[in-house]
Amino acid sequence: MHIDHIGIAVKDLEKSISVYEKILNITCSKREVVESEKVDTAFFQTGESKVELLGATSADSVIQKFIDKRGEGIHHIAFEVDNIENEITRLKNEGFTLLNDSPKQGADNKLVAFLHPKDTSGVLVELCETIK
Ligand code: CO
């Protein structure tokens, strides 16, 4: 497994894109709205891993709820896996709580599943598999 990306919840996506373009000295490599999750995303390629900025597209988006509760900041860490179904089964057997029992469509051509932060030292962990 390697870190595929770190997801950061932001209030103003356009503003944060320009901030991260300055920090990383590269331009945003991908923009994508995920309608089902009510998020607007922007990716920056940083070596093998990416930074994913996440903005809410609606007041009832999970990202908006996160920001209302905790403010802007790191929202999740995503690990790339070869077979997400196998990893979900393996981690359930290890006693982890999955936020979704079957993989769902995420941004950036991925199938994704999340582990509940109560089992992961407070970090929302995303498993992701690139759709071939
Ligand atoms: Co993510």
PDB file of C-alpha atoms and ligand atoms in Angstrom:
ATOM      1  CA  MET A   1       0.000   0.000   0.000  1.00  0.00           C
ATOM      2  CA  HIS A   2       1.117   3.547  -0.585  1.00  0.00           C
ATOM      3  CA  ILE A   3      -0.508   6.893   0.133  1.00  0.00           C
ATOM      4  CA  ASP A   4      -2.547   7.729  -2.961  1.00  0.00           C
ATOM      5  CA  HIS A   5      -3.665  11.103  -1.668  1.00  0.00           C
ATOM      6  CA  ILE A   6      -4.385  13.300   1.318  1.00  0.00           C
ATOM      7  CA  GLY A   7      -7.831  14.915   1.265  1.00  0.00           C
ATOM      8  CA  ILE A   8      -8.190  18.447   2.620  1.00  0.00           C
ATOM      9  CA  ALA A   9     -11.594  20.006   3.317  1.00  0.00           C
ATOM     10  CA  VAL A  10     -11.729  23.638   2.174  1.00  0.00           C
ATOM     11  CA  LYS A  11     -14.310  26.419   2.346  1.00  0.00           C
ATOM     12  CA  ASP A  12     -13.476  28.155  -0.899  1.00  0.00           C
ATOM     13  CA  LEU A  13     -12.122  25.736  -3.495  1.00  0.00           C
ATOM     14  CA  GLU A  14     -10.985  28.361  -6.017  1.00  0.00           C
ATOM     15  CA  LYS A  15      -9.082  30.243  -3.343  1.00  0.00           C
ATOM     16  CA  SER A  16      -7.459  27.078  -1.970  1.00  0.00           C
ATOM     17  CA  ILE A  17      -6.473  25.939  -5.467  1.00  0.00           C
ATOM     18  CA  SER A  18      -4.484  29.131  -5.943  1.00  0.00           C
ATOM     19  CA  VAL A  19      -2.914  28.729  -2.490  1.00  0.00           C
ATOM     20  CA  TYR A  20      -1.774  25.158  -3.228  1.00  0.00           C
ATOM     21  CA  GLU A  21      -0.595  26.160  -6.704  1.00  0.00           C
ATOM     22  CA  LYS A  22       1.693  28.633  -4.957  1.00  0.00           C
ATOM     23  CA  ILE A  23       2.874  26.186  -2.280  1.00  0.00           C
ATOM     24  CA  LEU A  24       3.583  23.335  -4.688  1.00  0.00           C
ATOM     25  CA  ASN A  25       4.581  25.540  -7.627  1.00  0.00           C
ATOM     26  CA  ILE A  26       2.506  23.399 -10.023  1.00  0.00           C
ATOM     27  CA  THR A  27      -0.953  23.825 -11.513  1.00  0.00           C
ATOM     28  CA  CYS A  28      -3.944  21.795 -10.430  1.00  0.00           C
ATOM     29  CA  SER A  29      -3.878  18.590 -12.517  1.00  0.00           C
ATOM     30  CA  LYS A  30      -7.548  17.593 -12.347  1.00  0.00           C
ATOM     31  CA  ARG A  31     -10.944  19.043 -11.430  1.00  0.00           C
ATOM     32  CA  GLU A  32     -13.958  16.831 -10.869  1.00  0.00           C
ATOM     33  CA  VAL A  33     -17.371  17.136  -9.247  1.00  0.00           C
ATOM     34  CA  VAL A  34     -18.628  13.955  -7.565  1.00  0.00           C
ATOM     35  CA  GLU A  35     -22.383  14.507  -7.623  1.00  0.00           C
ATOM     36  CA  SER A  36     -23.197  11.503  -5.418  1.00  0.00           C
ATOM     37  CA  GLU A  37     -20.958  12.857  -2.631  1.00  0.00           C
ATOM     38  CA  LYS A  38     -21.813  16.532  -3.205  1.00  0.00           C
ATOM     39  CA  VAL A  39     -18.153  17.460  -3.450  1.00  0.00           C
ATOM     40  CA  ASP A  40     -16.056  19.434  -5.886  1.00  0.00           C
ATOM     41  CA  THR A  41     -12.478  18.196  -6.012  1.00  0.00           C
ATOM     42  CA  ALA A  42      -9.131  19.464  -7.252  1.00  0.00           C
ATOM     43  CA  PHE A  43      -6.029  17.278  -7.466  1.00  0.00           C
ATOM     44  CA  PHE A  44      -2.349  18.129  -7.351  1.00  0.00           C
ATOM     45  CA  GLN A  45       0.193  15.493  -8.320  1.00  0.00           C
ATOM     46  CA  THR A  46       3.080  15.456  -5.832  1.00  0.00           C
ATOM     47  CA  GLY A  47       5.391  12.594  -6.742  1.00  0.00           C
ATOM     48  CA  GLU A  48       3.584   9.260  -6.353  1.00  0.00           C
ATOM     49  CA  SER A  49       0.910  10.830  -4.190  1.00  0.00           C
ATOM     50  CA  LYS A  50      -1.626  13.603  -4.621  1.00  0.00           C
ATOM     51  CA  VAL A  51      -3.248  16.363  -2.652  1.00  0.00           C
ATOM     52  CA  GLU A  52      -7.044  16.358  -3.041  1.00  0.00           C
ATOM     53  CA  LEU A  53      -8.813  19.584  -2.141  1.00  0.00           C
ATOM     54  CA  LEU A  54     -12.477  19.002  -1.281  1.00  0.00           C
ATOM     55  CA  GLY A  55     -15.145  21.668  -1.410  1.00  0.00           C
ATOM     56  CA  ALA A  56     -18.846  21.178  -0.648  1.00  0.00           C
ATOM     57  CA  THR A  57     -21.375  21.666  -3.437  1.00  0.00           C
ATOM     58  CA  SER A  58     -24.312  21.702  -1.027  1.00  0.00           C
ATOM     59  CA  ALA A  59     -25.078  22.545   2.605  1.00  0.00           C
ATOM     60  CA  ASP A  60     -25.777  18.868   3.366  1.00  0.00           C
ATOM     61  CA  SER A  61     -22.478  17.648   1.879  1.00  0.00           C
ATOM     62  CA  VAL A  62     -20.281  15.599   4.239  1.00  0.00           C
ATOM     63  CA  ILE A  63     -17.543  18.141   3.567  1.00  0.00           C
ATOM     64  CA  GLN A  64     -19.755  21.028   4.699  1.00  0.00           C
ATOM     65  CA  LYS A  65     -20.688  19.083   7.834  1.00  0.00           C
ATOM     66  CA  PHE A  66     -16.995  18.425   8.542  1.00  0.00           C
ATOM     67  CA  ILE A  67     -16.124  22.127   8.117  1.00  0.00           C
ATOM     68  CA  ASP A  68     -19.058  23.240  10.289  1.00  0.00           C
ATOM     69  CA  LYS A  69     -17.877  20.928  13.058  1.00  0.00           C
ATOM     70  CA  ARG A  70     -14.090  21.087  12.819  1.00  0.00           C
ATOM     71  CA  GLY A  71     -13.181  23.843  10.383  1.00  0.00           C
ATOM     72  CA  GLU A  72     -10.980  23.468   7.332  1.00  0.00           C
ATOM     73  CA  GLY A  73      -8.184  20.912   7.441  1.00  0.00           C
ATOM     74  CA  ILE A  74      -7.089  17.373   6.695  1.00  0.00           C
ATOM     75  CA  HIS A  75     -10.192  15.260   6.097  1.00  0.00           C
ATOM     76  CA  HIS A  76      -8.791  11.844   5.148  1.00  0.00           C
ATOM     77  CA  ILE A  77      -5.758   9.835   4.097  1.00  0.00           C
ATOM     78  CA  ALA A  78      -6.213   7.479   1.156  1.00  0.00           C
ATOM     79  CA  PHE A  79      -4.235   4.291   0.630  1.00  0.00           C
ATOM     80  CA  GLU A  80      -4.206   2.679  -2.790  1.00  0.00           C
ATOM     81  CA  VAL A  81      -4.965  -1.057  -2.772  1.00  0.00           C
ATOM     82  CA  ASP A  82      -4.916  -3.654  -5.551  1.00  0.00           C
ATOM     83  CA  ASN A  83      -8.232  -5.282  -4.666  1.00  0.00           C
ATOM     84  CA  ILE A  84     -10.600  -3.213  -2.561  1.00  0.00           C
ATOM     85  CA  GLU A  85     -13.145  -6.023  -2.077  1.00  0.00           C
ATOM     86  CA  ASN A  86     -10.436  -8.235  -0.564  1.00  0.00           C
ATOM     87  CA  GLU A  87      -9.214  -5.406   1.677  1.00  0.00           C
ATOM     88  CA  ILE A  88     -12.752  -4.648   2.912  1.00  0.00           C
ATOM     89  CA  THR A  89     -13.221  -8.321   3.827  1.00  0.00           C
ATOM     90  CA  ARG A  90      -9.785  -8.541   5.441  1.00  0.00           C
ATOM     91  CA  LEU A  91     -10.252  -5.399   7.549  1.00  0.00           C
ATOM     92  CA  LYS A  92     -13.808  -6.336   8.591  1.00  0.00           C
ATOM     93  CA  ASN A  93     -12.389  -9.654   9.809  1.00  0.00           C
ATOM     94  CA  GLU A  94      -9.793  -7.645  11.746  1.00  0.00           C
ATOM     95  CA  GLY A  95     -12.668  -5.862  13.508  1.00  0.00           C
ATOM     96  CA  PHE A  96     -12.691  -2.523  11.706  1.00  0.00           C
ATOM     97  CA  THR A  97     -15.942  -0.677  11.054  1.00  0.00           C
ATOM     98  CA  LEU A  98     -16.410   0.220   7.412  1.00  0.00           C
ATOM     99  CA  LEU A  99     -18.474   3.303   6.619  1.00  0.00           C
ATOM    100  CA  ASN A 100     -19.600   1.576   3.438  1.00  0.00           C
ATOM    101  CA  ASP A 101     -19.815  -2.202   3.107  1.00  0.00           C
ATOM    102  CA  SER A 102     -19.275  -2.220  -0.622  1.00  0.00           C
ATOM    103  CA  PRO A 103     -16.997   0.035  -2.663  1.00  0.00           C
ATOM    104  CA  LYS A 104     -18.501   3.173  -4.146  1.00  0.00           C
ATOM    105  CA  GLN A 105     -17.486   5.388  -7.044  1.00  0.00           C
ATOM    106  CA  GLY A 106     -15.098   8.135  -5.928  1.00  0.00           C
ATOM    107  CA  ALA A 107     -13.247  10.901  -7.705  1.00  0.00           C
ATOM    108  CA  ASP A 108     -10.231  10.301  -9.961  1.00  0.00           C
ATOM    109  CA  ASN A 109     -11.503   7.007 -11.455  1.00  0.00           C
ATOM    110  CA  LYS A 110     -11.436   5.130  -8.137  1.00  0.00           C
ATOM    111  CA  LEU A 111     -13.550   2.723  -6.188  1.00  0.00           C
ATOM    112  CA  VAL A 112     -13.441   3.810  -2.556  1.00  0.00           C
ATOM    113  CA  ALA A 113     -14.355   2.648   0.941  1.00  0.00           C
ATOM    114  CA  PHE A 114     -13.809   4.373   4.284  1.00  0.00           C
ATOM    115  CA  LEU A 115     -12.801   3.074   7.714  1.00  0.00           C
ATOM    116  CA  HIS A 116     -14.516   4.640  10.715  1.00  0.00           C
ATOM    117  CA  PRO A 117     -12.144   7.046  12.544  1.00  0.00           C
ATOM    118  CA  LYS A 118     -13.043   5.500  15.919  1.00  0.00           C
ATOM    119  CA  ASP A 119     -10.907   2.475  14.942  1.00  0.00           C
ATOM    120  CA  THR A 120      -8.044   4.373  13.309  1.00  0.00           C
ATOM    121  CA  SER A 121      -6.728   6.780  15.966  1.00  0.00           C
ATOM    122  CA  GLY A 122      -9.115   9.467  14.783  1.00  0.00           C
ATOM    123  CA  VAL A 123      -8.132   9.547  11.110  1.00  0.00           C
ATOM    124  CA  LEU A 124     -10.678   8.911   8.386  1.00  0.00           C
ATOM    125  CA  VAL A 125      -8.942   6.294   6.228  1.00  0.00           C
ATOM    126  CA  GLU A 126      -9.923   5.809   2.607  1.00  0.00           C
ATOM    127  CA  LEU A 127      -9.071   2.679   0.673  1.00  0.00           C
ATOM    128  CA  CYS A 128      -9.038   3.225  -3.060  1.00  0.00           C
ATOM    129  CA  GLU A 129      -8.590   1.055  -6.108  1.00  0.00           C
ATOM    130  CA  THR A 130      -8.061   2.439  -9.583  1.00  0.00           C
ATOM    131  CA  ILE A 131     -10.786   1.246 -11.939  1.00  0.00           C
ATOM    132  CA  LYS A 132      -9.087  -0.610 -14.781  1.00  0.00           C
TER     133      LYS A 132
HETATM  134 CO    CO B   1     -10.120  10.900  -1.283  1.00  0.00          CO
END
